[in-house]
C-alpha positions as CSV (number, residue, x, y, z in Angstrom):
1,M,90.2,93.9,119.2
2,T,93.4,95.7,118.1
3,V,95.1,94.5,121.5
4,L,93.8,91.1,120.8
5,A,94.9,90.8,117.2
6,T,98.4,92.2,117.9
7,F,98.9,89.8,120.7
8,T,97.6,86.6,118.8
9,G,99.2,87.6,115.4
10,N,102.5,88.4,116.8
11,L,102.5,85.3,119.1
12,F,101.7,83.2,115.8
13,L,104.6,85.1,114.1
14,L,106.9,83.9,116.7
15,I,105.9,80.4,117.5
16,G,104.0,79.3,114.5
17,S,106.7,80.5,112.1
18,L,109.1,78.5,114.1
19,I,107.1,75.3,114.0
20,L,105.8,75.7,110.4
21,S,109.2,76.8,109.1
22,T,110.9,73.8,110.5
23,I,108.1,71.5,108.7
24,A,108.8,73.4,105.5
25,V,112.5,72.5,105.6
26,L,111.8,68.7,106.5
27,V,109.3,68.5,103.7
28,S,111.5,70.4,101.2
29,W,113.0,67.1,100.1
30,I,110.0,65.4,99.0
31,P,109.5,65.6,95.2
32,P,108.6,67.5,93.3
33,R,111.0,69.7,95.2
34,G,109.5,72.9,96.8
35,N,105.8,72.1,96.2
36,W,105.3,70.6,99.5
37,T,107.0,73.5,101.2
38,F,105.0,75.9,99.2
39,G,101.8,74.2,100.6
40,V,103.1,74.8,104.2
41,S,103.8,78.5,103.3
42,R,100.1,78.7,102.2
43,L,99.0,77.1,105.6
44,W,101.5,79.7,107.4
45,S,99.8,82.5,105.5
46,R,96.3,81.3,106.3
47,C,97.1,80.9,110.1
48,L,98.7,84.2,110.2
49,L,95.8,85.9,108.8
50,A,93.3,84.0,111.1
51,A,95.3,85.0,114.2
52,S,95.3,88.4,113.1
53,A,91.6,88.5,112.5
54,V,92.0,89.6,109.0
55,R,89.2,88.8,106.6
56,I,90.1,88.3,102.8
57,E,88.2,88.9,99.7
58,A,89.7,87.7,96.6
59,W,88.6,88.4,93.0
60,Y,90.1,86.9,89.8
61,D,89.5,88.1,86.2
62,P,88.2,85.2,84.2
63,A,91.2,85.1,81.9
64,V,93.5,84.0,84.6
65,E,94.0,80.2,84.3
66,P,94.9,78.5,87.6
67,G,97.2,75.8,85.8
68,R,99.2,78.4,83.9
69,S,102.4,80.0,84.8
70,Y,102.5,84.0,84.9
71,V,104.5,86.7,86.3
72,F,102.4,88.5,89.0
73,L,103.2,92.3,89.7
74,C,101.6,93.7,92.7
75,N,101.6,97.0,94.7
76,H,103.2,96.6,98.2
77,Q,101.6,98.4,101.3
78,S,102.2,96.0,104.1
79,L,103.9,92.9,105.6
80,F,100.6,91.5,105.2
81,D,100.7,91.5,101.5
82,I,102.8,88.5,101.6
83,P,100.4,86.2,103.5
84,L,97.5,87.6,101.5
85,L,99.1,86.9,98.1
86,L,100.4,83.5,99.1
87,T,97.0,82.4,100.3
88,T,95.3,83.6,97.1
89,C,97.7,83.1,94.3
90,P,96.4,80.5,91.8
91,G,98.8,77.6,91.3
92,Q,102.4,77.2,92.4
93,V,104.1,80.5,92.7
94,R,107.6,81.6,94.1
95,M,108.1,85.1,95.6
96,M,111.1,87.4,95.0
97,A,111.6,89.0,98.2
98,K,114.3,91.2,100.0
99,K,117.4,89.4,101.2
100,S,117.0,90.4,104.8
101,L,113.9,88.2,105.3
102,F,116.0,85.1,104.5
103,R,118.3,85.8,107.5
104,V,115.4,85.5,109.8
105,P,116.0,82.3,111.7
106,F,113.5,79.6,110.9
107,F,111.3,81.8,108.8
108,G,114.3,82.7,106.3
109,W,115.1,79.0,106.4
110,G,111.7,78.0,105.1
111,L,111.9,80.6,102.5
112,S,114.9,79.2,101.2
113,A,113.7,75.7,101.3
114,G,110.8,76.5,99.3
115,G,112.6,77.9,96.4
116,F,111.9,81.7,97.2
117,I,114.4,84.0,95.5
118,P,116.3,86.6,97.6
119,I,117.0,90.0,96.1
120,D,119.6,92.3,97.6
121,R,118.6,95.8,96.2
122,G,121.8,97.2,97.8
123,D,124.0,95.0,95.5
124,R,123.3,95.2,91.8
125,S,126.1,92.5,91.2
126,T,123.7,89.8,92.5
127,A,120.9,90.9,90.2
128,R,122.0,88.2,87.7
129,K,121.8,85.5,90.0
130,S,118.4,86.3,91.2
131,F,117.2,86.6,87.6
132,S,118.8,83.1,87.0
133,S,117.0,81.7,90.0
134,A,113.7,83.0,88.8
135,L,114.2,81.5,85.3
136,A,115.0,78.2,86.8
137,R,111.6,78.4,88.9
138,V,109.7,79.1,85.7
139,R,111.2,76.2,83.9
140,E,109.8,74.0,86.7
141,G,106.5,75.2,86.0
142,T,105.7,77.7,88.7
143,S,104.7,81.4,88.6
144,I,106.8,84.4,90.0
145,L,105.5,87.1,92.2
146,L,107.2,90.4,92.4
147,F,106.6,93.8,94.1
148,P,107.9,96.0,91.4
149,E,107.8,98.9,93.5
150,G,110.8,97.5,95.5
151,T,109.5,98.6,98.9
152,R,106.4,99.3,100.7
153,S,104.5,102.5,99.7
154,L,103.7,105.0,102.5
155,A,101.3,107.1,100.6
156,G,98.4,106.4,98.5
157,T,100.2,106.4,95.1
158,L,102.4,103.9,93.4
159,L,106.1,104.1,93.5
160,P,108.2,103.8,90.2
161,F,108.3,100.2,89.1
162,E,111.7,98.5,88.7
163,R,112.4,96.7,85.4
164,G,113.4,93.3,86.7
165,G,109.8,91.9,86.6
166,F,109.1,93.1,83.0
167,L,112.6,91.8,81.9
168,L,111.6,88.3,83.4
169,A,108.4,88.3,81.7
170,M,109.9,89.1,78.3
171,K,112.7,86.7,78.7
172,T,110.3,83.8,79.6
173,G,107.5,84.8,77.3
174,L,105.2,84.6,80.3
175,P,102.1,86.9,80.6
176,I,102.0,89.6,83.3
177,V,99.1,89.5,85.6
178,P,98.6,92.8,87.4
179,V,97.6,92.5,91.0
180,G,96.1,95.1,93.3
181,V,95.8,94.7,97.1
182,R,93.6,97.0,99.3
183,G,93.4,97.4,103.0
184,T,96.6,95.9,104.3
185,R,98.2,99.2,105.1
186,E,95.2,99.8,107.4
187,V,96.0,96.4,109.0
188,Q,99.7,97.1,109.7
189,P,101.4,100.1,108.2
190,K,105.3,100.0,107.6
191,G,107.1,100.5,110.9
192,S,104.0,99.7,113.1
193,F,104.0,96.6,115.5
194,A,100.3,96.8,116.1
195,I,97.8,94.7,113.9
196,R,94.4,96.2,113.5
197,P,91.8,93.6,112.4
198,G,89.8,94.2,109.2
199,K,89.0,93.0,105.7
200,V,91.7,93.1,102.8
201,E,91.0,92.7,99.3
202,V,93.0,91.4,96.4
203,R,92.2,91.6,92.7
204,Y,93.9,89.8,89.9
205,G,93.6,91.4,86.7
206,A,93.4,90.0,83.0
207,P,97.0,88.7,81.8
208,I,99.0,90.9,79.5
209,S,100.9,89.3,76.8
210,C,104.4,90.8,76.5
211,E,104.5,89.6,72.9
212,D,102.2,92.4,72.1
213,Y,104.8,95.0,73.0
214,G,108.3,93.8,72.4
215,I,111.7,95.2,73.7
216,R,111.1,98.6,71.9
217,R,108.0,99.1,73.8
218,K,109.0,98.4,77.3
219,A,107.9,102.0,78.4
220,E,104.3,101.4,77.2
221,L,104.2,98.0,78.7
222,N,105.5,99.5,82.1
223,A,102.6,102.2,81.7
224,E,99.9,99.9,81.1
225,V,100.9,97.6,83.9
226,R,100.9,100.6,86.3
227,R,97.8,101.8,85.2
228,R,96.0,98.4,85.6
229,V,97.7,97.8,89.0
230,S,96.5,101.4,90.3
231,E,93.0,100.7,89.3
232,L,92.8,97.2,90.7
233,A,94.5,98.6,94.1
234,G,92.3,101.6,94.0
235,L,95.4,104.0,94.2
236,A,96.2,107.1,92.3
237,L,99.1,107.4,89.9
238,P,101.6,110.3,90.5
239,E,100.8,113.6,88.8
240,G,101.6,113.4,85.1
241,E,100.9,109.8,84.6
242,G,97.7,108.1,83.6
């Protein structure tokens, strides 16, 4: 099954991404701008998961309201985190992703057309522009999805969280929804070409109000979000945390 899933999954990444990214660009002009493109991105995600024989199981805390905007903060294990989250995130959502993805022909064009936000972690001077773009998306009524670890974790623990997601939540007043993904590293770990079929899980936790913490308690907010993400993802916190 691994050989077949590797072939069909990567074949869809090449051909399916080309076709659907082209469609995403074409429909990006239909108002409301970006919403149709997001629909195409959901279709791309579902097709990639199906082509890779990946089964999904999603769980939502009852307090998560599908029609409300949030800042989703999720652990990051694999490239398959992206289609899993785009398939299951409630409502319209725009992802903040590394700038290199936007340079991929067709696929990157689709990301740009859909209003996804590039982040250049090697150039701090562009952080303000990315932050402003995220604020604009929130004002349009969408949610924002970030991987606060900044990169895929290779071990069974959470990496340190960057502050961008927390600042965005505080600036906009949006609640933070901690999200945990499980099983995607087993499907395709970082640096691997092979795709291994299997079940992956995503768990959306109860929203956390930033107003309950404030600027002076950012460290406490960070610690609470990390604790909840680790529980939802079934990951250990580094020694000394918890």
